[in-house]
């Protein structure tokens, strides 16, 4: 039986929250040629996103300036990306990441895969609403114009937020049938077979897919990830595998993505920042534990190896490295 895990973030609502005082500290920190980056880190990483928005509202009312605009103007480089990213509500942050992935220099398929393969229906609904409000076009319209083939088709399904959700969708007989369809689709590799694959992986509930993967293993003696890796390639393959890994354990998936971003891509700052911010209030503690169990050293340790200065301090504060992480 599929069992969702209890998730735990690393950032929680501040218990002694004083937004007026925090706004005053931030205003002082942003004055002069040299910003007090330590104060910025201390304030913005020690409270949750909803509290940051309250601080920003008071900041605007008290000082007549927009806090996000001030951060953008006074800070630079990756440290600015972290501080500004912390100020965005989750759907706003994801929408901007997706937009940049499609309208920046080239298309960042890895970003599209990571976000759309891992978000829940409600998260995707919110992203769609913000995307349209911010950029004046539907998310699916940009996906349609910036990607192609079955990769595009699968992304379009995910962007609808149409996945079945809930335990009422558990059906063992259907799982066996789905496993057979998945196996046939991996063997056929035609356009029709790709459509069969994406329809199951992009629409079925996590509970139903988990059972189908079990049935697939029992019937074929092979893991579905290995079979898809052998049968398909490119971004379509990467998207399908990302969905499977998220069904099995999102924390494990994000630990894998972080390790790849740090070691395979020479510390891909955009990916590291995006995962730490987007998962900080959801399951970053789970991701940290999984990372250490899987790779033998802590996420905090690896961040310190490749990042430095206030940028490293900000990432570490989000990650909340304990003494054992050093």
mmCIF file of C-alpha atoms in Angstrom:
data_model
loop_
_atom_site.group_PDB
_atom_site.id
_atom_site.type_symbol
_atom_site.label_atom_id
_atom_site.label_comp_id
_atom_site.label_asym_id
_atom_site.label_seq_id
_atom_site.Cartn_x
_atom_site.Cartn_y
_atom_site.Cartn_z
ATOM 1 C CA UNK A 1 0.000 0.000 0.000
ATOM 2 C CA UNK A 2 1.242 3.487 -0.893
ATOM 3 C CA UNK A 3 2.027 5.611 2.163
ATOM 4 C CA UNK A 4 2.818 9.301 1.864
ATOM 5 C CA UNK A 5 5.636 10.433 4.124
ATOM 6 C CA UNK A 6 5.414 13.060 6.832
ATOM 7 C CA UNK A 7 7.248 16.051 5.453
ATOM 8 C CA UNK A 8 9.156 18.666 7.363
ATOM 9 C CA UNK A 9 10.678 21.896 6.165
ATOM 10 C CA UNK A 10 13.595 23.821 7.596
ATOM 11 C CA UNK A 11 11.882 27.207 7.834
ATOM 12 C CA UNK A 12 8.931 27.766 10.154
ATOM 13 C CA UNK A 13 6.866 30.774 11.253
ATOM 14 C CA UNK A 14 8.832 32.876 13.743
ATOM 15 C CA UNK A 15 7.324 32.537 17.186
ATOM 16 C CA UNK A 16 8.419 35.990 18.410
ATOM 17 C CA UNK A 17 7.451 37.711 15.174
ATOM 18 C CA UNK A 18 7.676 41.506 15.227
ATOM 19 C CA UNK A 19 7.216 42.715 11.636
ATOM 20 C CA UNK A 20 7.555 46.422 12.421
ATOM 21 C CA UNK A 21 10.900 45.824 14.115
ATOM 22 C CA UNK A 22 12.034 43.545 11.282
ATOM 23 C CA UNK A 23 11.075 46.157 8.683
ATOM 24 C CA UNK A 24 13.108 48.749 10.579
ATOM 25 C CA UNK A 25 16.161 46.456 10.701
ATOM 26 C CA UNK A 26 15.840 45.753 6.966
ATOM 27 C CA UNK A 27 15.510 49.452 6.141
ATOM 28 C CA UNK A 28 18.656 50.215 8.125
ATOM 29 C CA UNK A 29 20.482 47.258 6.545
ATOM 30 C CA UNK A 30 19.750 48.521 3.033
ATOM 31 C CA UNK A 31 21.076 52.031 3.595
ATOM 32 C CA UNK A 32 24.460 53.267 2.410
ATOM 33 C CA UNK A 33 26.887 51.848 -0.120
ATOM 34 C CA UNK A 34 27.488 48.617 1.788
ATOM 35 C CA UNK A 35 24.365 46.732 2.833
ATOM 36 C CA UNK A 36 24.362 44.838 6.104
ATOM 37 C CA UNK A 37 23.946 41.424 4.510
ATOM 38 C CA UNK A 38 24.122 39.613 7.837
ATOM 39 C CA UNK A 39 20.963 41.392 9.002
ATOM 40 C CA UNK A 40 19.215 40.615 5.725
ATOM 41 C CA UNK A 41 19.996 36.916 6.127
ATOM 42 C CA UNK A 42 19.008 36.907 9.785
ATOM 43 C CA UNK A 43 15.596 38.476 9.161
ATOM 44 C CA UNK A 44 14.572 36.826 5.885
ATOM 45 C CA UNK A 45 15.605 33.249 6.711
ATOM 46 C CA UNK A 46 14.216 33.155 10.251
ATOM 47 C CA UNK A 47 10.559 33.600 9.362
ATOM 48 C CA UNK A 48 8.184 32.003 6.877
ATOM 49 C CA UNK A 49 7.112 33.387 3.513
ATOM 50 C CA UNK A 50 3.748 34.632 4.791
ATOM 51 C CA UNK A 51 5.551 36.608 7.508
ATOM 52 C CA UNK A 52 8.005 38.058 4.971
ATOM 53 C CA UNK A 53 5.038 39.396 3.006
ATOM 54 C CA UNK A 54 3.736 41.111 6.148
ATOM 55 C CA UNK A 55 7.168 42.665 6.689
ATOM 56 C CA UNK A 56 7.179 43.893 3.076
ATOM 57 C CA UNK A 57 3.754 45.455 3.531
ATOM 58 C CA UNK A 58 4.843 47.304 6.669
ATOM 59 C CA UNK A 59 8.125 48.296 4.981
ATOM 60 C CA UNK A 60 6.190 49.909 2.144
ATOM 61 C CA UNK A 61 3.797 51.665 4.492
ATOM 62 C CA UNK A 62 6.548 52.936 6.791
ATOM 63 C CA UNK A 63 9.200 53.944 4.280
ATOM 64 C CA UNK A 64 7.322 54.438 1.015
ATOM 65 C CA UNK A 65 9.521 51.932 -0.790
ATOM 66 C CA UNK A 66 8.963 48.447 -2.164
ATOM 67 C CA UNK A 67 11.175 45.970 -0.317
ATOM 68 C CA UNK A 68 11.650 43.626 -3.286
ATOM 69 C CA UNK A 69 12.651 46.559 -5.521
ATOM 70 C CA UNK A 70 15.125 47.708 -2.876
ATOM 71 C CA UNK A 71 16.667 44.232 -2.657
ATOM 72 C CA UNK A 72 16.984 44.057 -6.442
ATOM 73 C CA UNK A 73 18.636 47.470 -6.626
ATOM 74 C CA UNK A 74 20.963 47.199 -3.633
ATOM 75 C CA UNK A 75 22.143 43.577 -3.976
ATOM 76 C CA UNK A 76 23.867 41.655 -6.737
ATOM 77 C CA UNK A 77 24.696 38.241 -8.148
ATOM 78 C CA UNK A 78 23.469 35.013 -6.590
ATOM 79 C CA UNK A 79 23.010 36.557 -3.143
ATOM 80 C CA UNK A 80 20.399 38.870 -4.677
ATOM 81 C CA UNK A 81 18.661 35.887 -6.296
ATOM 82 C CA UNK A 82 18.338 34.201 -2.906
ATOM 83 C CA UNK A 83 17.069 37.252 -1.024
ATOM 84 C CA UNK A 84 14.584 38.229 -3.727
ATOM 85 C CA UNK A 85 13.449 34.619 -4.169
ATOM 86 C CA UNK A 86 12.628 34.372 -0.473
ATOM 87 C CA UNK A 87 10.223 37.296 -0.857
ATOM 88 C CA UNK A 88 8.110 35.637 -3.555
ATOM 89 C CA UNK A 89 5.069 33.529 -2.585
ATOM 90 C CA UNK A 90 5.539 29.907 -3.749
ATOM 91 C CA UNK A 91 3.307 30.092 -6.845
ATOM 92 C CA UNK A 92 4.811 33.458 -7.802
ATOM 93 C CA UNK A 93 8.326 32.024 -7.424
ATOM 94 C CA UNK A 94 7.506 28.942 -9.528
ATOM 95 C CA UNK A 95 5.788 31.017 -12.211
ATOM 96 C CA UNK A 96 8.818 33.271 -12.554
ATOM 97 C CA UNK A 97 11.164 30.281 -12.684
ATOM 98 C CA UNK A 98 9.082 28.708 -15.454
ATOM 99 C CA UNK A 99 8.912 31.961 -17.405
ATOM 100 C CA UNK A 100 12.668 32.445 -17.183
ATOM 101 C CA UNK A 101 13.192 28.807 -18.208
ATOM 102 C CA UNK A 102 11.291 29.426 -21.433
ATOM 103 C CA UNK A 103 11.969 33.071 -22.219
ATOM 104 C CA UNK A 104 15.576 33.375 -21.041
ATOM 105 C CA UNK A 105 18.626 32.464 -23.111
ATOM 106 C CA UNK A 106 17.570 29.118 -24.565
ATOM 107 C CA UNK A 107 15.062 26.798 -22.901
ATOM 108 C CA UNK A 108 15.905 25.324 -19.502
ATOM 109 C CA UNK A 109 14.188 21.969 -19.847
ATOM 110 C CA UNK A 110 15.533 20.785 -16.488
ATOM 111 C CA UNK A 111 13.628 23.559 -14.711
ATOM 112 C CA UNK A 112 10.396 22.731 -16.568
ATOM 113 C CA UNK A 113 10.783 19.057 -15.660
ATOM 114 C CA UNK A 114 11.633 19.687 -12.019
ATOM 115 C CA UNK A 115 8.694 21.999 -11.326
ATOM 116 C CA UNK A 116 5.934 20.405 -13.393
ATOM 117 C CA UNK A 117 6.817 16.815 -12.459
ATOM 118 C CA UNK A 118 6.798 17.530 -8.711
ATOM 119 C CA UNK A 119 3.980 19.980 -7.983
ATOM 120 C CA UNK A 120 0.497 18.995 -6.778
ATOM 121 C CA UNK A 121 -2.690 19.944 -8.627
ATOM 122 C CA UNK A 122 -3.403 22.817 -6.250
ATOM 123 C CA UNK A 123 0.144 24.135 -6.652
ATOM 124 C CA UNK A 124 -0.159 23.971 -10.444
ATOM 125 C CA UNK A 125 -3.538 25.756 -10.378
ATOM 126 C CA UNK A 126 -1.935 28.578 -8.387
ATOM 127 C CA UNK A 127 1.054 28.721 -10.762
ATOM 128 C CA UNK A 128 -1.285 29.001 -13.765
ATOM 129 C CA UNK A 129 -3.193 31.848 -12.149
ATOM 130 C CA UNK A 130 -0.048 33.796 -11.289
ATOM 131 C CA UNK A 131 1.539 33.100 -14.678
ATOM 132 C CA UNK A 132 -1.417 34.547 -16.542
ATOM 133 C CA UNK A 133 -1.638 37.535 -14.203
ATOM 134 C CA UNK A 134 2.095 38.302 -14.393
ATOM 135 C CA UNK A 135 2.865 37.603 -18.040
ATOM 136 C CA UNK A 136 -0.443 37.995 -19.850
ATOM 137 C CA UNK A 137 -0.333 34.586 -21.534
ATOM 138 C CA UNK A 138 -1.359 31.121 -20.334
ATOM 139 C CA UNK A 139 1.457 28.887 -19.120
ATOM 140 C CA UNK A 140 0.433 26.212 -21.617
ATOM 141 C CA UNK A 141 0.762 28.665 -24.495
ATOM 142 C CA UNK A 142 4.416 29.262 -23.653
ATOM 143 C CA UNK A 143 5.053 25.537 -23.180
ATOM 144 C CA UNK A 144 3.486 24.880 -26.560
ATOM 145 C CA UNK A 145 5.693 27.450 -28.295
ATOM 146 C CA UNK A 146 8.969 26.695 -26.493
ATOM 147 C CA UNK A 147 9.008 22.864 -26.439
ATOM 148 C CA UNK A 148 8.119 20.153 -28.929
ATOM 149 C CA UNK A 149 7.082 16.567 -29.527
ATOM 150 C CA UNK A 150 5.934 14.194 -26.823
ATOM 151 C CA UNK A 151 8.004 16.118 -24.269
ATOM 152 C CA UNK A 152 5.767 19.108 -24.944
ATOM 153 C CA UNK A 153 2.614 16.977 -24.867
ATOM 154 C CA UNK A 154 3.506 15.504 -21.460
ATOM 155 C CA UNK A 155 4.332 18.947 -20.038
ATOM 156 C CA UNK A 156 0.992 20.247 -21.333
ATOM 157 C CA UNK A 157 -0.861 17.513 -19.450
ATOM 158 C CA UNK A 158 1.057 18.208 -16.240
ATOM 159 C CA UNK A 159 0.434 21.954 -16.594
ATOM 160 C CA UNK A 160 -3.322 21.291 -16.531
ATOM 161 C CA UNK A 161 -3.092 20.003 -12.949
ATOM 162 C CA UNK A 162 -5.325 17.113 -13.993
ATOM 163 C CA UNK A 163 -3.725 14.288 -12.022
ATOM 164 C CA UNK A 164 -6.102 12.053 -10.089
ATOM 165 C CA UNK A 165 -5.603 12.606 -6.359
ATOM 166 C CA UNK A 166 -6.722 10.601 -3.339
ATOM 167 C CA UNK A 167 -6.907 7.037 -2.132
ATOM 168 C CA UNK A 168 -10.276 6.488 -3.836
ATOM 169 C CA UNK A 169 -8.277 5.926 -7.002
ATOM 170 C CA UNK A 170 -6.497 2.842 -5.625
ATOM 171 C CA UNK A 171 -7.426 -0.162 -7.773
ATOM 172 C CA UNK A 172 -5.177 -3.231 -7.743
ATOM 173 C CA UNK A 173 -6.701 -4.721 -10.889
ATOM 174 C CA UNK A 174 -6.260 -1.425 -12.710
ATOM 175 C CA UNK A 175 -2.670 -1.260 -11.465
ATOM 176 C CA UNK A 176 -1.922 -4.626 -13.093
ATOM 177 C CA UNK A 177 -3.526 -3.390 -16.316
ATOM 178 C CA UNK A 178 -1.530 -0.149 -16.183
ATOM 179 C CA UNK A 179 1.684 -2.120 -15.618
ATOM 180 C CA UNK A 180 0.984 -4.136 -18.757
ATOM 181 C CA UNK A 181 0.330 -0.968 -20.759
ATOM 182 C CA UNK A 182 3.543 0.591 -19.431
ATOM 183 C CA UNK A 183 5.527 -2.494 -20.408
ATOM 184 C CA UNK A 184 4.022 -2.577 -23.907
ATOM 185 C CA UNK A 185 4.673 1.146 -24.323
ATOM 186 C CA UNK A 186 8.321 0.686 -23.400
ATOM 187 C CA UNK A 187 8.700 -2.112 -25.949
ATOM 188 C CA UNK A 188 6.862 -0.384 -28.807
ATOM 189 C CA UNK A 189 8.430 3.078 -28.696
ATOM 190 C CA UNK A 190 6.069 4.458 -31.365
ATOM 191 C CA UNK A 191 4.252 7.769 -31.080
ATOM 192 C CA UNK A 192 1.165 5.901 -29.917
ATOM 193 C CA UNK A 193 3.186 4.118 -27.236
ATOM 194 C CA UNK A 194 4.636 7.408 -26.003
ATOM 195 C CA UNK A 195 1.110 8.756 -25.697
ATOM 196 C CA UNK A 196 0.102 5.723 -23.640
ATOM 197 C CA UNK A 197 3.077 6.279 -21.333
ATOM 198 C CA UNK A 198 2.409 9.960 -20.757
ATOM 199 C CA UNK A 199 -1.330 9.452 -20.254
ATOM 200 C CA UNK A 200 -0.696 7.033 -17.386
ATOM 201 C CA UNK A 201 2.282 8.784 -15.787
ATOM 202 C CA UNK A 202 0.843 12.304 -16.066
ATOM 203 C CA UNK A 203 -2.768 11.587 -15.096
ATOM 204 C CA UNK A 204 -2.921 8.676 -12.633
ATOM 205 C CA UNK A 205 -2.750 9.292 -8.893
ATOM 206 C CA UNK A 206 0.488 8.714 -7.005
ATOM 207 C CA UNK A 207 -1.187 5.866 -5.123
ATOM 208 C CA UNK A 208 -2.254 4.152 -8.344
ATOM 209 C CA UNK A 209 1.136 4.647 -9.987
ATOM 210 C CA UNK A 210 2.959 3.262 -6.949
ATOM 211 C CA UNK A 211 0.926 0.052 -7.230
ATOM 212 C CA UNK A 212 1.460 -0.065 -11.001
ATOM 213 C CA UNK A 213 5.225 0.187 -10.544
ATOM 214 C CA UNK A 214 5.088 -2.695 -8.070
ATOM 215 C CA UNK A 215 3.107 -4.776 -10.555
ATOM 216 C CA UNK A 216 5.557 -3.828 -13.318
ATOM 217 C CA UNK A 217 8.478 -5.101 -11.209
ATOM 218 C CA UNK A 218 6.677 -8.347 -10.351
ATOM 219 C CA UNK A 219 5.664 -9.075 -13.941
ATOM 220 C CA UNK A 220 8.887 -8.103 -15.716
ATOM 221 C CA UNK A 221 11.554 -8.578 -13.049
ATOM 222 C CA UNK A 222 12.830 -5.117 -13.948
ATOM 223 C CA UNK A 223 12.583 -1.679 -12.446
ATOM 224 C CA UNK A 224 10.526 0.692 -14.576
ATOM 225 C CA UNK A 225 13.191 3.418 -14.363
ATOM 226 C CA UNK A 226 15.774 1.069 -15.894
ATOM 227 C CA UNK A 227 13.380 0.015 -18.656
ATOM 228 C CA UNK A 228 12.444 3.609 -19.589
ATOM 229 C CA UNK A 229 16.132 4.579 -19.523
ATOM 230 C CA UNK A 230 16.876 1.789 -22.011
ATOM 231 C CA UNK A 231 13.891 2.464 -24.255
ATOM 232 C CA UNK A 232 13.740 6.256 -24.484
ATOM 233 C CA UNK A 233 16.111 9.188 -24.431
ATOM 234 C CA UNK A 234 16.214 12.965 -24.278
ATOM 235 C CA UNK A 235 13.990 15.264 -22.276
ATOM 236 C CA UNK A 236 10.957 13.013 -22.696
ATOM 237 C CA UNK A 237 12.824 10.232 -20.910
ATOM 238 C CA UNK A 238 14.040 12.616 -18.186
ATOM 239 C CA UNK A 239 10.505 13.867 -17.576
ATOM 240 C CA UNK A 240 9.054 10.365 -17.253
ATOM 241 C CA UNK A 241 11.804 9.331 -14.827
ATOM 242 C CA UNK A 242 11.300 12.498 -12.775
ATOM 243 C CA UNK A 243 7.597 11.652 -12.383
ATOM 244 C CA UNK A 244 8.426 8.099 -11.294
ATOM 245 C CA UNK A 245 11.003 9.301 -8.755
ATOM 246 C CA UNK A 246 8.540 11.852 -7.346
ATOM 247 C CA UNK A 247 5.877 9.159 -6.978
ATOM 248 C CA UNK A 248 8.311 7.011 -5.019
ATOM 249 C CA UNK A 249 9.765 9.742 -2.795
ATOM 250 C CA UNK A 250 9.942 13.455 -3.591
ATOM 251 C CA UNK A 251 12.628 14.042 -0.966
ATOM 252 C CA UNK A 252 14.821 11.440 -2.636
ATOM 253 C CA UNK A 253 14.178 13.036 -6.030
ATOM 254 C CA UNK A 254 15.200 16.495 -4.836
ATOM 255 C CA UNK A 255 18.271 15.119 -3.039
ATOM 256 C CA UNK A 256 19.301 13.567 -6.347
ATOM 257 C CA UNK A 257 18.647 16.844 -8.206
ATOM 258 C CA UNK A 258 20.707 18.822 -5.718
ATOM 259 C CA UNK A 259 23.627 16.398 -5.891
ATOM 260 C CA UNK A 260 23.522 16.517 -9.693
ATOM 261 C CA UNK A 261 23.382 20.321 -9.645
ATOM 262 C CA UNK A 262 26.365 20.492 -7.298
ATOM 263 C CA UNK A 263 28.612 17.835 -8.833
ATOM 264 C CA UNK A 264 27.518 17.102 -12.405
ATOM 265 C CA UNK A 265 26.859 20.687 -13.433
ATOM 266 C CA UNK A 266 29.626 22.425 -11.480
ATOM 267 C CA UNK A 267 27.323 23.914 -8.831
ATOM 268 C CA UNK A 268 24.376 25.010 -10.949
ATOM 269 C CA UNK A 269 23.365 28.003 -8.848
ATOM 270 C CA UNK A 270 19.898 28.444 -10.326
ATOM 271 C CA UNK A 271 18.891 24.861 -9.525
ATOM 272 C CA UNK A 272 20.336 24.891 -6.004
ATOM 273 C CA UNK A 273 18.644 28.195 -5.157
ATOM 274 C CA UNK A 274 15.323 27.095 -6.647
ATOM 275 C CA UNK A 275 15.159 23.801 -4.757
ATOM 276 C CA UNK A 276 16.250 25.239 -1.407
ATOM 277 C CA UNK A 277 13.749 28.098 -1.557
ATOM 278 C CA UNK A 278 10.821 26.151 -3.001
ATOM 279 C CA UNK A 279 11.167 23.219 -0.571
ATOM 280 C CA UNK A 280 12.227 25.184 2.525
ATOM 281 C CA UNK A 281 8.763 25.144 4.131
ATOM 282 C CA UNK A 282 7.678 21.786 2.680
ATOM 283 C CA UNK A 283 10.216 18.970 2.929
ATOM 284 C CA UNK A 284 13.767 20.341 2.935
ATOM 285 C CA UNK A 285 14.515 18.566 6.223
ATOM 286 C CA UNK A 286 13.529 15.268 4.576
ATOM 287 C CA UNK A 287 15.677 16.152 1.563
ATOM 288 C CA UNK A 288 18.647 16.863 3.830
ATOM 289 C CA UNK A 289 18.299 13.531 5.608
ATOM 290 C CA UNK A 290 17.959 11.669 2.333
ATOM 291 C CA UNK A 291 20.958 13.491 0.886
ATOM 292 C CA UNK A 292 23.207 12.504 3.770
ATOM 293 C CA UNK A 293 22.022 8.882 3.777
ATOM 294 C CA UNK A 294 22.457 8.580 0.024
ATOM 295 C CA UNK A 295 25.728 10.415 -0.542
ATOM 296 C CA UNK A 296 27.524 9.992 2.774
ATOM 297 C CA UNK A 297 27.979 13.686 3.464
ATOM 298 C CA UNK A 298 25.633 16.509 4.288
ATOM 299 C CA UNK A 299 24.056 18.961 1.895
ATOM 300 C CA UNK A 300 25.352 21.761 4.076
ATOM 301 C CA UNK A 301 28.898 20.415 3.707
ATOM 302 C CA UNK A 302 28.629 20.354 -0.078
ATOM 303 C CA UNK A 303 27.191 23.857 -0.254
ATOM 304 C CA UNK A 304 30.124 25.160 1.791
ATOM 305 C CA UNK A 305 32.524 23.426 -0.586
ATOM 306 C CA UNK A 306 31.305 25.361 -3.616
ATOM 307 C CA UNK A 307 29.617 28.565 -2.419
ATOM 308 C CA UNK A 308 31.225 31.304 -0.381
ATOM 309 C CA UNK A 309 30.650 34.570 1.462
ATOM 310 C CA UNK A 310 27.171 35.831 2.173
ATOM 311 C CA UNK A 311 25.793 33.691 -0.650
ATOM 312 C CA UNK A 312 26.946 30.569 1.169
ATOM 313 C CA UNK A 313 25.682 31.971 4.475
ATOM 314 C CA UNK A 314 22.229 32.566 2.997
ATOM 315 C CA UNK A 315 21.991 29.080 1.493
ATOM 316 C CA UNK A 316 23.215 27.539 4.739
ATOM 317 C CA UNK A 317 20.666 29.514 6.751
ATOM 318 C CA UNK A 318 17.852 28.169 4.551
ATOM 319 C CA UNK A 319 19.324 24.693 4.863
ATOM 320 C CA UNK A 320 19.744 25.199 8.652
ATOM 321 C CA UNK A 321 22.907 23.167 8.949
ATOM 322 C CA UNK A 322 23.327 21.610 12.358
ATOM 323 C CA UNK A 323 26.675 20.942 14.012
ATOM 324 C CA UNK A 324 26.660 17.415 12.588
ATOM 325 C CA UNK A 325 26.493 18.889 9.082
ATOM 326 C CA UNK A 326 29.952 20.407 9.214
#
